[in-house]
Tab-separated table of N, CA, C and O in Angstrom:
chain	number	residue	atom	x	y	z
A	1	UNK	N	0.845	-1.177	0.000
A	1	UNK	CA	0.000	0.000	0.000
A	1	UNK	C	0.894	1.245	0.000
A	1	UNK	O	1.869	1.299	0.750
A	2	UNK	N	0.626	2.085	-0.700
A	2	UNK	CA	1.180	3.472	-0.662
A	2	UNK	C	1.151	4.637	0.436
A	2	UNK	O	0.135	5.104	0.952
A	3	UNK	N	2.139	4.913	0.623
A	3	UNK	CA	2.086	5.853	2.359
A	3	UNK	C	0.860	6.535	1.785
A	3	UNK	O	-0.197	6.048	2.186
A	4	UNK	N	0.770	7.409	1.056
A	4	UNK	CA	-0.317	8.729	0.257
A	4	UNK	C	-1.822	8.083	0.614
A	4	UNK	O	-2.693	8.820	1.078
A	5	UNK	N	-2.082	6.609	0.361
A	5	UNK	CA	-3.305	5.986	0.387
A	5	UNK	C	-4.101	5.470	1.899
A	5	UNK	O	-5.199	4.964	2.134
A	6	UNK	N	-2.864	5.909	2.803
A	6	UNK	CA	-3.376	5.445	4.220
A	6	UNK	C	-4.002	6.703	5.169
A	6	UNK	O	-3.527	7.836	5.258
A	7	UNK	N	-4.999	6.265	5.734
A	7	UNK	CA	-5.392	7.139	6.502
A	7	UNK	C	-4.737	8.038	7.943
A	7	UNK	O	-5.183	8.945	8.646
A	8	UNK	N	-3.316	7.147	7.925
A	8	UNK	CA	-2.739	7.832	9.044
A	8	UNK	C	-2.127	9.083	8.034
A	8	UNK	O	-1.846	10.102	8.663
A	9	UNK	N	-1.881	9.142	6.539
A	9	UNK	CA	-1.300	9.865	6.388
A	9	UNK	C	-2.343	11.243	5.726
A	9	UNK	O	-1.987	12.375	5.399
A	10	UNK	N	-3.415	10.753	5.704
A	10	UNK	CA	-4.836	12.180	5.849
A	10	UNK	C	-4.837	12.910	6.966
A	10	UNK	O	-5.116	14.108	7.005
A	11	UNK	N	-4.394	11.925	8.313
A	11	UNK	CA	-4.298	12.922	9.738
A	11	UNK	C	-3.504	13.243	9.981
A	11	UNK	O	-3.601	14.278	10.640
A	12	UNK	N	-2.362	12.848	9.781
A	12	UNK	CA	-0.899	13.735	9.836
A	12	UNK	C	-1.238	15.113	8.919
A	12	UNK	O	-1.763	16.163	9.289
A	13	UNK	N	-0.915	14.854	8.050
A	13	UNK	CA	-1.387	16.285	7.480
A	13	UNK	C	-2.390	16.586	6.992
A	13	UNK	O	-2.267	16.614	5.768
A	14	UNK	N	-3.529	16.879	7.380
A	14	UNK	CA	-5.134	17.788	7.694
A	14	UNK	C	-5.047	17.376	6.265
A	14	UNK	O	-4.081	17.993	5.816
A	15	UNK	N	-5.541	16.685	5.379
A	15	UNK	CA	-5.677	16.742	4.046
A	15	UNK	C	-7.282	16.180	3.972
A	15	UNK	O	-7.631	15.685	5.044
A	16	UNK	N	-8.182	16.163	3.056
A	16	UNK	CA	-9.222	15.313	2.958
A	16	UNK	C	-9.030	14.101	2.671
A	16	UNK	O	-8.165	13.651	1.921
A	17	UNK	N	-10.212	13.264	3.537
A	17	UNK	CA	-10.154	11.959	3.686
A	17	UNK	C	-10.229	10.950	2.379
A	17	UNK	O	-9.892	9.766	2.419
A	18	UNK	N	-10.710	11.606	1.264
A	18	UNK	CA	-11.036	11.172	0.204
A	18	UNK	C	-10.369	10.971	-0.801
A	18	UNK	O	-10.586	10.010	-1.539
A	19	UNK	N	-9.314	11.960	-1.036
A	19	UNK	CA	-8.528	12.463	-2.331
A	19	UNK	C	-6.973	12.729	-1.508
A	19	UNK	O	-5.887	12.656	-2.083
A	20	UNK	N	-7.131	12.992	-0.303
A	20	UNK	CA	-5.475	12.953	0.243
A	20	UNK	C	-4.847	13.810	-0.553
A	20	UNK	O	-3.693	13.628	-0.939
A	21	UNK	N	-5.523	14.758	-0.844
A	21	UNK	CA	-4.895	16.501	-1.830
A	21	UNK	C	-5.762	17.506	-0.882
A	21	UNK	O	-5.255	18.040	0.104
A	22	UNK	N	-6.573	17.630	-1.116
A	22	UNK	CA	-7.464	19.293	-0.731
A	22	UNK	C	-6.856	19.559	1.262
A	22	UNK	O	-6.542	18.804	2.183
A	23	UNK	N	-6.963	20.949	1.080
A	23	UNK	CA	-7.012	20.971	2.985
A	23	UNK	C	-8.567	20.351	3.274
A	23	UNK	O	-9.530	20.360	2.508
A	24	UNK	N	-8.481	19.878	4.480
A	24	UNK	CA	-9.434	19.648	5.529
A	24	UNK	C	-9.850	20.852	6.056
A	24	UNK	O	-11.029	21.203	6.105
A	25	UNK	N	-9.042	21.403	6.395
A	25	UNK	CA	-9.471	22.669	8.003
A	25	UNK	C	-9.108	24.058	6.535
A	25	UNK	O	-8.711	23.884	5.383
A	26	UNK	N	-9.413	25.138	7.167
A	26	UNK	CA	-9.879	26.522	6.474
A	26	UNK	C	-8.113	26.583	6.918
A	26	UNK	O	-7.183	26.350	6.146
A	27	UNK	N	-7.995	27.012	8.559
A	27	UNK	CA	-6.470	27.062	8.731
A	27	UNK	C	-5.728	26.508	9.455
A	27	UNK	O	-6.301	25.418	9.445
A	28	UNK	N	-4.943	26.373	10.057
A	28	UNK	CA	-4.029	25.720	11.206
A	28	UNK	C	-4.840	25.721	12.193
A	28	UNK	O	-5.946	26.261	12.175
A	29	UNK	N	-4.359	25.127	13.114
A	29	UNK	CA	-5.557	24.447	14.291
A	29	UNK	C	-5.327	25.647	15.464
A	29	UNK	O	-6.142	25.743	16.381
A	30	UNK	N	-4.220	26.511	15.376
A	30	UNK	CA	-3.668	27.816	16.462
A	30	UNK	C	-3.969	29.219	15.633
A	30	UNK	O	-3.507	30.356	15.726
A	31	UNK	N	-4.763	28.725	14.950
A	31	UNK	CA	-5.271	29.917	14.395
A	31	UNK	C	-6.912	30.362	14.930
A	31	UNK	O	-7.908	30.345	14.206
A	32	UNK	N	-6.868	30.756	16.401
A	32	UNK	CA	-8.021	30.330	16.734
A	32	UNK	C	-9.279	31.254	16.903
A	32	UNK	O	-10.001	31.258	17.900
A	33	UNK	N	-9.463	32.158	15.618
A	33	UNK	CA	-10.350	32.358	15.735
A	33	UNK	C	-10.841	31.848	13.931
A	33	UNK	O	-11.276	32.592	13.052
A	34	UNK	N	-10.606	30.552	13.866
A	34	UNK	CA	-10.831	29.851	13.032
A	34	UNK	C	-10.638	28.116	13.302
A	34	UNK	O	-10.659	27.104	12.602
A	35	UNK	N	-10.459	28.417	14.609
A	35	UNK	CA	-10.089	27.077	14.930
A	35	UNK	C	-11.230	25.987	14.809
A	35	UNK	O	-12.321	26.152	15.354
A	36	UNK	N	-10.810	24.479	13.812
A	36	UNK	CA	-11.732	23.229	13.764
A	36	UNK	C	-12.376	24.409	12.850
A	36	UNK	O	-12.215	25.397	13.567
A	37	UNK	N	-12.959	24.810	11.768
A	37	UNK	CA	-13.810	25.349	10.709
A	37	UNK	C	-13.172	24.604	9.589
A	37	UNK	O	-12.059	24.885	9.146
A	38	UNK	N	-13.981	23.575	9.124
A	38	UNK	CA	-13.718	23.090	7.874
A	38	UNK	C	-14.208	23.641	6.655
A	38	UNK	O	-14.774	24.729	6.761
A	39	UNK	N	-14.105	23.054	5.341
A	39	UNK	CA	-14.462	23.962	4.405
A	39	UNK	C	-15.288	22.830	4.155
A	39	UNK	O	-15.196	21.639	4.453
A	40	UNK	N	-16.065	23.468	3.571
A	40	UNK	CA	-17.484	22.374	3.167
A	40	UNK	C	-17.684	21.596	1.828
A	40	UNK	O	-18.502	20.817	1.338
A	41	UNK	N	-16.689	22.120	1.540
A	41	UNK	CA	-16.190	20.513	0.429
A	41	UNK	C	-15.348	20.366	0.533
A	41	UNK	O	-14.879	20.625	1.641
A	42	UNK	N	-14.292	19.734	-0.712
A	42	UNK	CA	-12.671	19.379	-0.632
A	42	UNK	C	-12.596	20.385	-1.672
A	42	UNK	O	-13.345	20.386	-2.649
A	43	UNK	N	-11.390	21.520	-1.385
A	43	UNK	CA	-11.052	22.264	-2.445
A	43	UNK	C	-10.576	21.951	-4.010
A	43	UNK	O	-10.708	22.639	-5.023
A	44	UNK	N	-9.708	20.077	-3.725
A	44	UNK	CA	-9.347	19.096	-4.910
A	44	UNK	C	-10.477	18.660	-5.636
A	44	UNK	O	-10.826	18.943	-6.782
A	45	UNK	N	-10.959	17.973	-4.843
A	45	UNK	CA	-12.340	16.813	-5.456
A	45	UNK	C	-12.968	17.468	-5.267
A	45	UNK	O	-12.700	18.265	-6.166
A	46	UNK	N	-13.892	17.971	-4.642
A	46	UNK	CA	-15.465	18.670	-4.308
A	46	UNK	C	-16.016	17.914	-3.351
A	46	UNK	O	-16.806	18.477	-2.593
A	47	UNK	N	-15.743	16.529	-3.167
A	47	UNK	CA	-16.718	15.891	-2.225
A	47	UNK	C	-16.998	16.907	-0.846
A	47	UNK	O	-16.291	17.851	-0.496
A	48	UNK	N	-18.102	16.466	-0.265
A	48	UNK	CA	-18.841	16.972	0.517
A	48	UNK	C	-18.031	16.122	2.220
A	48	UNK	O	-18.079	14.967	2.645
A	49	UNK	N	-17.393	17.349	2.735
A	49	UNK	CA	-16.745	16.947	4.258
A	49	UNK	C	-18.096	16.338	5.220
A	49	UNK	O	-17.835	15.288	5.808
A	50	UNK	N	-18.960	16.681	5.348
A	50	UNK	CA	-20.062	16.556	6.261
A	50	UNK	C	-21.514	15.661	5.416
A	50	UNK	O	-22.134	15.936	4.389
A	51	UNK	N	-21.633	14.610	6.336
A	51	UNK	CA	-22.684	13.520	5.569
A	51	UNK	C	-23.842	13.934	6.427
A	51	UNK	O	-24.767	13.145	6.239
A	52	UNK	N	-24.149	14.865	7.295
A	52	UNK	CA	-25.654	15.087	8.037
A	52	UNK	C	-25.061	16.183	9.325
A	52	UNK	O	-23.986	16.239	9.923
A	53	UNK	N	-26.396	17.030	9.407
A	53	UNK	CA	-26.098	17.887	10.378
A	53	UNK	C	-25.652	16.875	11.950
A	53	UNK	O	-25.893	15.714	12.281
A	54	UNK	N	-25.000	17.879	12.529
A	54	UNK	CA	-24.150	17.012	13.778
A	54	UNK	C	-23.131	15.858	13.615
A	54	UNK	O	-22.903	15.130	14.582
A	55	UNK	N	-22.531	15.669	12.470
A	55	UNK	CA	-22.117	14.797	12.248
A	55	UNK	C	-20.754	14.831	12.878
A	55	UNK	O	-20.119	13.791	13.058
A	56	UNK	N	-20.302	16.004	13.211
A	56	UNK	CA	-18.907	16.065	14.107
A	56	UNK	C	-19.014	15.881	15.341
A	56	UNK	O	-17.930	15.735	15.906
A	57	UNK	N	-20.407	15.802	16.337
A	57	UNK	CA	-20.662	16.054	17.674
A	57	UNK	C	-19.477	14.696	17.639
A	57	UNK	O	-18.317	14.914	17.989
A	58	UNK	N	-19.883	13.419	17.221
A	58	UNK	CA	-18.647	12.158	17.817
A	58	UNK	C	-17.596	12.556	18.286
A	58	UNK	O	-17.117	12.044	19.298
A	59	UNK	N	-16.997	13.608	17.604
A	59	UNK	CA	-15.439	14.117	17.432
A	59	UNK	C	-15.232	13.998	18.677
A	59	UNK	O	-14.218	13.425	19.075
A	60	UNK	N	-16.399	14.654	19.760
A	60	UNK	CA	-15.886	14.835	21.238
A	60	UNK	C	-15.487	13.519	21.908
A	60	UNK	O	-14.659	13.477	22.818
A	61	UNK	N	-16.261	12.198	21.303
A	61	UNK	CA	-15.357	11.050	22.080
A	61	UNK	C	-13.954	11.200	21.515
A	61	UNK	O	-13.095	11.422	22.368
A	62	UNK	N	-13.681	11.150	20.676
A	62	UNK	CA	-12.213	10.985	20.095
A	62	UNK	C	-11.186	12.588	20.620
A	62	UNK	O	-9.963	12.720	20.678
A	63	UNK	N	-11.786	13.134	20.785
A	63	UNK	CA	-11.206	14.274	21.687
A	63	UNK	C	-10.939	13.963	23.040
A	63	UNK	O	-9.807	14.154	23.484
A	64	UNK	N	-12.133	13.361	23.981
A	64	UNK	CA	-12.101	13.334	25.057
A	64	UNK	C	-10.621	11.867	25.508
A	64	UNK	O	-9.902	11.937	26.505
A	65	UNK	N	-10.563	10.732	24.457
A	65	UNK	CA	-9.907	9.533	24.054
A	65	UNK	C	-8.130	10.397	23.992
A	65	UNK	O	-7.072	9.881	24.352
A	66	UNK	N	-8.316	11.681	23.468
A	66	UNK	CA	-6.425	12.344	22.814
A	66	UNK	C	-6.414	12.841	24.207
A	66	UNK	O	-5.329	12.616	24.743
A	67	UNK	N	-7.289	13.460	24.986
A	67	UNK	CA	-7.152	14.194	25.869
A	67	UNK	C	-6.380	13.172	27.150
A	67	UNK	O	-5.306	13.464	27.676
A	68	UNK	N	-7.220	11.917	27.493
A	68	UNK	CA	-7.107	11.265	28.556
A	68	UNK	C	-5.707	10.688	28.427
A	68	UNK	O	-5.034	10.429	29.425
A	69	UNK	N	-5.230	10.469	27.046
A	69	UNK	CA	-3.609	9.503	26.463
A	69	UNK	C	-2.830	10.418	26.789
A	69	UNK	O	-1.818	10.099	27.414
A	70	UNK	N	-3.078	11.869	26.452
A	70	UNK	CA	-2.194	12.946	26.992
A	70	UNK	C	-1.602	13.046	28.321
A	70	UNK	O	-0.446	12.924	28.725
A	71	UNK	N	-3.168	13.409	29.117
A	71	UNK	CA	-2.748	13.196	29.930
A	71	UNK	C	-1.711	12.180	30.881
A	71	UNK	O	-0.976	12.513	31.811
A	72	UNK	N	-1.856	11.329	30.506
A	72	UNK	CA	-1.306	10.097	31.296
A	72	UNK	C	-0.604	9.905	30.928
A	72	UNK	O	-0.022	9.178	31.732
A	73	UNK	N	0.306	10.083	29.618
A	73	UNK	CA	1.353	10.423	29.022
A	73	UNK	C	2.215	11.024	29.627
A	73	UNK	O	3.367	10.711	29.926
A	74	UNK	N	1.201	12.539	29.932
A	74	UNK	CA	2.398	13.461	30.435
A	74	UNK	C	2.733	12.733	31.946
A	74	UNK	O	3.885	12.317	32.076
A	75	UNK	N	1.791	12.555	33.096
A	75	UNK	CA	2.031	12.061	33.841
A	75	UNK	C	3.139	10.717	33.989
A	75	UNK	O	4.033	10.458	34.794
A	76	UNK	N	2.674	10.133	32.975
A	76	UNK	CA	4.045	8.768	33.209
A	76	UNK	C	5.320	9.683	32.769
A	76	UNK	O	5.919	9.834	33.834
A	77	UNK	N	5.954	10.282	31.890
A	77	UNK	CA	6.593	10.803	31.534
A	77	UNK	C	7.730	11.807	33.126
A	77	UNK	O	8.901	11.823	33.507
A	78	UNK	N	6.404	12.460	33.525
A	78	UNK	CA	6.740	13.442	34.786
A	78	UNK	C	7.673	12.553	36.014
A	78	UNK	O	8.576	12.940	36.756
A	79	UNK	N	6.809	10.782	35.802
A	79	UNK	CA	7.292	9.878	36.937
A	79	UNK	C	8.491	8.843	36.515
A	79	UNK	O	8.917	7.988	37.292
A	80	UNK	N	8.908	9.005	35.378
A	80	UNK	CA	10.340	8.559	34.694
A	80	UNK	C	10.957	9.830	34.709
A	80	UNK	O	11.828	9.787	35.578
A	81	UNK	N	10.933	10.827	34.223
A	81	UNK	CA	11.914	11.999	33.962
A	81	UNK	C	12.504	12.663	35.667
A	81	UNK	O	13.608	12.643	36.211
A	82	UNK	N	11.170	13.200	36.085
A	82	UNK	CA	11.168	13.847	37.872
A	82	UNK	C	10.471	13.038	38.539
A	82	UNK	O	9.259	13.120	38.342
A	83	UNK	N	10.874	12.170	39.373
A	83	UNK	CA	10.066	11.367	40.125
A	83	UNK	C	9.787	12.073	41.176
A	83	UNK	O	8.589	11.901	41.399
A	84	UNK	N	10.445	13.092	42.290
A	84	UNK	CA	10.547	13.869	42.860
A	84	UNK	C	9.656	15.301	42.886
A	84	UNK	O	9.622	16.203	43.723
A	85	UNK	N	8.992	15.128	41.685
A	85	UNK	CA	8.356	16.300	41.359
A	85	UNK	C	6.598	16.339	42.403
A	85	UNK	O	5.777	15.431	42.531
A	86	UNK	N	6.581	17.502	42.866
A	86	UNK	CA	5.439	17.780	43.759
A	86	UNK	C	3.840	17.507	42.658
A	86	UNK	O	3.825	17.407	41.431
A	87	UNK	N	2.796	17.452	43.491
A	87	UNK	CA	1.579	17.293	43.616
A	87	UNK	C	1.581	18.693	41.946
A	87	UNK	O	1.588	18.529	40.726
A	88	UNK	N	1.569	20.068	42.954
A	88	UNK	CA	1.554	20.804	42.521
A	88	UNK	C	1.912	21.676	41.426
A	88	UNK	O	1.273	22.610	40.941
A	89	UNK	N	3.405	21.059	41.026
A	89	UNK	CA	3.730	20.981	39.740
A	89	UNK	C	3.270	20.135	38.336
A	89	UNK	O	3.395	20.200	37.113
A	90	UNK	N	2.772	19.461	39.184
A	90	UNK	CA	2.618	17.951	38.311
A	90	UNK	C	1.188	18.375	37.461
A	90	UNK	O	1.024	18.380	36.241
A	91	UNK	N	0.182	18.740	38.580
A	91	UNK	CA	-0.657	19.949	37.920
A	91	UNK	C	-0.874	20.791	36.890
A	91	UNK	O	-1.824	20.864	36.111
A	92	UNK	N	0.370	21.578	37.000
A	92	UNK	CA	0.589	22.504	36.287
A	92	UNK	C	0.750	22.381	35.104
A	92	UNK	O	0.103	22.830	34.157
A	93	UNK	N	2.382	21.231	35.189
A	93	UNK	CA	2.565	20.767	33.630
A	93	UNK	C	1.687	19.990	32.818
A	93	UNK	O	1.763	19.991	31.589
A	94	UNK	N	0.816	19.296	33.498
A	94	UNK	CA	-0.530	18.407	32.796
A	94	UNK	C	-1.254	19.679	31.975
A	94	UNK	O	-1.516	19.688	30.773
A	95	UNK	N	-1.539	20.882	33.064
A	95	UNK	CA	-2.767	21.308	32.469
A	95	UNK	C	-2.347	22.276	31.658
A	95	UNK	O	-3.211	22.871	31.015
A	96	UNK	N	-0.765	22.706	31.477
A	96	UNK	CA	-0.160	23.328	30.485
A	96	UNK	C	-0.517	22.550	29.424
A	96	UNK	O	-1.422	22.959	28.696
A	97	UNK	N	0.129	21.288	29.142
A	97	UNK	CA	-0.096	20.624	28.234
A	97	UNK	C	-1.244	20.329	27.577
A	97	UNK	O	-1.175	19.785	26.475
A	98	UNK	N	-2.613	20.681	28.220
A	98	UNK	CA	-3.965	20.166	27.437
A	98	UNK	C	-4.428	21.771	27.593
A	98	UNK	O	-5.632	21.937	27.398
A	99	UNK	N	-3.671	22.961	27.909
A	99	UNK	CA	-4.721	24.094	27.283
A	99	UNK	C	-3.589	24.173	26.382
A	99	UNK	O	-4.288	24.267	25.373
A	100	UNK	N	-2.341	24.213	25.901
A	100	UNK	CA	-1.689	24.618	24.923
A	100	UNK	C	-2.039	23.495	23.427
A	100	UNK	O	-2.017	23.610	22.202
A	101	UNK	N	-2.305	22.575	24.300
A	101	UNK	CA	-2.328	21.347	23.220
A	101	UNK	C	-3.872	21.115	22.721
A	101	UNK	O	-4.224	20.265	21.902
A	102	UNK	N	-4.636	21.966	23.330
A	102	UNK	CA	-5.861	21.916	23.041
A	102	UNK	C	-6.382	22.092	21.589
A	102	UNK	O	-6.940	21.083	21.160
A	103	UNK	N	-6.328	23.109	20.767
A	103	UNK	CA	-6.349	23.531	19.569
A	103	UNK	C	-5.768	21.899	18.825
A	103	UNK	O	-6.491	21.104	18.223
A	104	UNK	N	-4.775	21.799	19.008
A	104	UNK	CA	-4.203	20.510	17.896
A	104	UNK	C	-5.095	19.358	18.367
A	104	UNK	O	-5.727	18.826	17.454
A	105	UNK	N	-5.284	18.855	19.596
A	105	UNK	CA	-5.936	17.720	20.058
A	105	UNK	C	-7.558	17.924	19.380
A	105	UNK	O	-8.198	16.961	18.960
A	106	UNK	N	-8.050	19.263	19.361
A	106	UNK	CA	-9.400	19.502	18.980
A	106	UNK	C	-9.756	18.885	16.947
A	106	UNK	O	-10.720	18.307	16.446
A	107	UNK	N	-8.199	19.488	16.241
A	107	UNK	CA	-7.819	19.553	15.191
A	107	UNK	C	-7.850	18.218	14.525
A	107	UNK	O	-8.344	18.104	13.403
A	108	UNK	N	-7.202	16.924	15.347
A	108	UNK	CA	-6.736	15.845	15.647
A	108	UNK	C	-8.196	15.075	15.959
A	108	UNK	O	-8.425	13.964	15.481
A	109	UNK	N	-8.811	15.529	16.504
A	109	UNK	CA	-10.133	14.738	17.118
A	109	UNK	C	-11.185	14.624	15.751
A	109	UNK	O	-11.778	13.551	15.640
A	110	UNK	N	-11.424	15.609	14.781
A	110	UNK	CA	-12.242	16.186	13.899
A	110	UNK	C	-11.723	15.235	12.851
A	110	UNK	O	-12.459	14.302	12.530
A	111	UNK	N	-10.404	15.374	12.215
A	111	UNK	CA	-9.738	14.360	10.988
A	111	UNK	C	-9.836	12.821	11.263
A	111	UNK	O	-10.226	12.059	10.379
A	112	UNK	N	-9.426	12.322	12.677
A	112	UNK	CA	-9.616	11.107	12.884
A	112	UNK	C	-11.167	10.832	12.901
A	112	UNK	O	-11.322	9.644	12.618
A	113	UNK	N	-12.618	11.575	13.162
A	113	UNK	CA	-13.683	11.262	13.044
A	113	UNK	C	-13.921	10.801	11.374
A	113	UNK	O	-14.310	9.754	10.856
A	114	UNK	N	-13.502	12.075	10.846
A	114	UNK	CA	-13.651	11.816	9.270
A	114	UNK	C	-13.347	10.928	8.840
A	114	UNK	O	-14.109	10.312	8.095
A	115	UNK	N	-11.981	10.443	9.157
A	115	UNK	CA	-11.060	8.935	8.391
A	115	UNK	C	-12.040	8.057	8.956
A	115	UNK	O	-12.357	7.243	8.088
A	116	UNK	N	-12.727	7.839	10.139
A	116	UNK	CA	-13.299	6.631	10.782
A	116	UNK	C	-14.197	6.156	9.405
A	116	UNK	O	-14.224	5.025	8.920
A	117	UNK	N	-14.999	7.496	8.880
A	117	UNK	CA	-16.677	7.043	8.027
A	117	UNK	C	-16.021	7.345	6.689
A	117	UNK	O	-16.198	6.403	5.916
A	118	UNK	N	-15.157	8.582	6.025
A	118	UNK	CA	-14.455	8.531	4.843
A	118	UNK	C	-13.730	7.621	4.296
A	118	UNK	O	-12.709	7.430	4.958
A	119	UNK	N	-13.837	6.733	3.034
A	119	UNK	CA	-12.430	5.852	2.936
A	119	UNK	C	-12.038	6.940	1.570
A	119	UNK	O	-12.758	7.645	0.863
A	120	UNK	N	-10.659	6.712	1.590
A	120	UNK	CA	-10.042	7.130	0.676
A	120	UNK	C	-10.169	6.815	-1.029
A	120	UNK	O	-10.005	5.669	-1.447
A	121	UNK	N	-10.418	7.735	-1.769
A	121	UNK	CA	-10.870	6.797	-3.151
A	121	UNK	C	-10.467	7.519	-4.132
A	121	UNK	O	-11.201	7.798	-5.080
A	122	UNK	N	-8.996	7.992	-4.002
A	122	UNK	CA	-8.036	8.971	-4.891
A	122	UNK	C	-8.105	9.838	-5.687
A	122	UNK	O	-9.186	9.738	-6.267
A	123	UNK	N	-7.499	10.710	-6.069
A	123	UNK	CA	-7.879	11.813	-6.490
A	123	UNK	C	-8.936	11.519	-8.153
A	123	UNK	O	-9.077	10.607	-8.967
A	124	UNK	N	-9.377	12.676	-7.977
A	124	UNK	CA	-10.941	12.912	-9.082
A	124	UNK	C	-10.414	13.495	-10.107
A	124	UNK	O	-10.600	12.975	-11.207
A	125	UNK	N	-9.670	14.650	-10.012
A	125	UNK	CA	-9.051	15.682	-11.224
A	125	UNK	C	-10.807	16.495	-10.959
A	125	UNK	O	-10.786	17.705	-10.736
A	126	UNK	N	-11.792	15.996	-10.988
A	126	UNK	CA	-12.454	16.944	-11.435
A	126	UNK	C	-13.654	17.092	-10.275
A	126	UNK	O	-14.051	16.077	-9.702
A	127	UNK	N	-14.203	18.391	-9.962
A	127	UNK	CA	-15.021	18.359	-8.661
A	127	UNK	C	-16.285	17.684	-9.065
A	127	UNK	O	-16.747	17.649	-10.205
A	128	UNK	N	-16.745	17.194	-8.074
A	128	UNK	CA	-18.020	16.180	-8.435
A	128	UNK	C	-19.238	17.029	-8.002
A	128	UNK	O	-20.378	16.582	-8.127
């Protein structure tokens, strides 16, 4: 299989799920007063990003799923690197990490919904 044809490589880089050419998102995920706004087709193909109103509400399990790995991430991480490290710090750097990381995890939550119900079915040349 071709790296271009896999869906890990639509979520690595925000591309549409379909054609693995057009952007997904309008802009970067820290661009936030545009943040998670998709464009409502694929700028390549034309297909249509959204199959029914609410169709992103899911996103929030798969958000809430990046959020919890994070976390505990950072935490195991905190207890190999500083084992020594207080209550209170430990805090801090967690919740640094999920408001800074928020925007990408939100970004991240939205593309992996899409890949779940989109399969990939290569580029069109022409909008449908």
């Amino acid at each position: 299989m071709e790296w271009k044809a896999t869906k890990l490589y639509s979520i690595l880089n925000f591309t549409c799920p379909y054609c693995h050419e057009g952007a997904f998102f309008v802009s970067h995920p820290y661009d936030l007063a545009k943040a998670g706004d998709l464009h409502p087709a694929c700028p390549k193909c034309g297909r249509k990003y959204s199959i029914e109103p609410g169709f992103y509400y899911g996103a929030m399990y798969v958000a809430y799923a990046i959020g919890v790995a994070m976390c505990v991430s950072t935490w195991v991480a905190m207890m190999v690197l500083a084992p020594h490290l207080g209550v209170l710090p430990q805090i801090l750097i967690i919740s640094s990490v999920m408001l800074f990381g928020g925007p990408l995890f939100y970004a991240l939550s939205k593309i992996i919904w899409a890949n779940l119900f989109f399969t990939y079915e290569g580029p069109s040349g022409t909008k449908a």
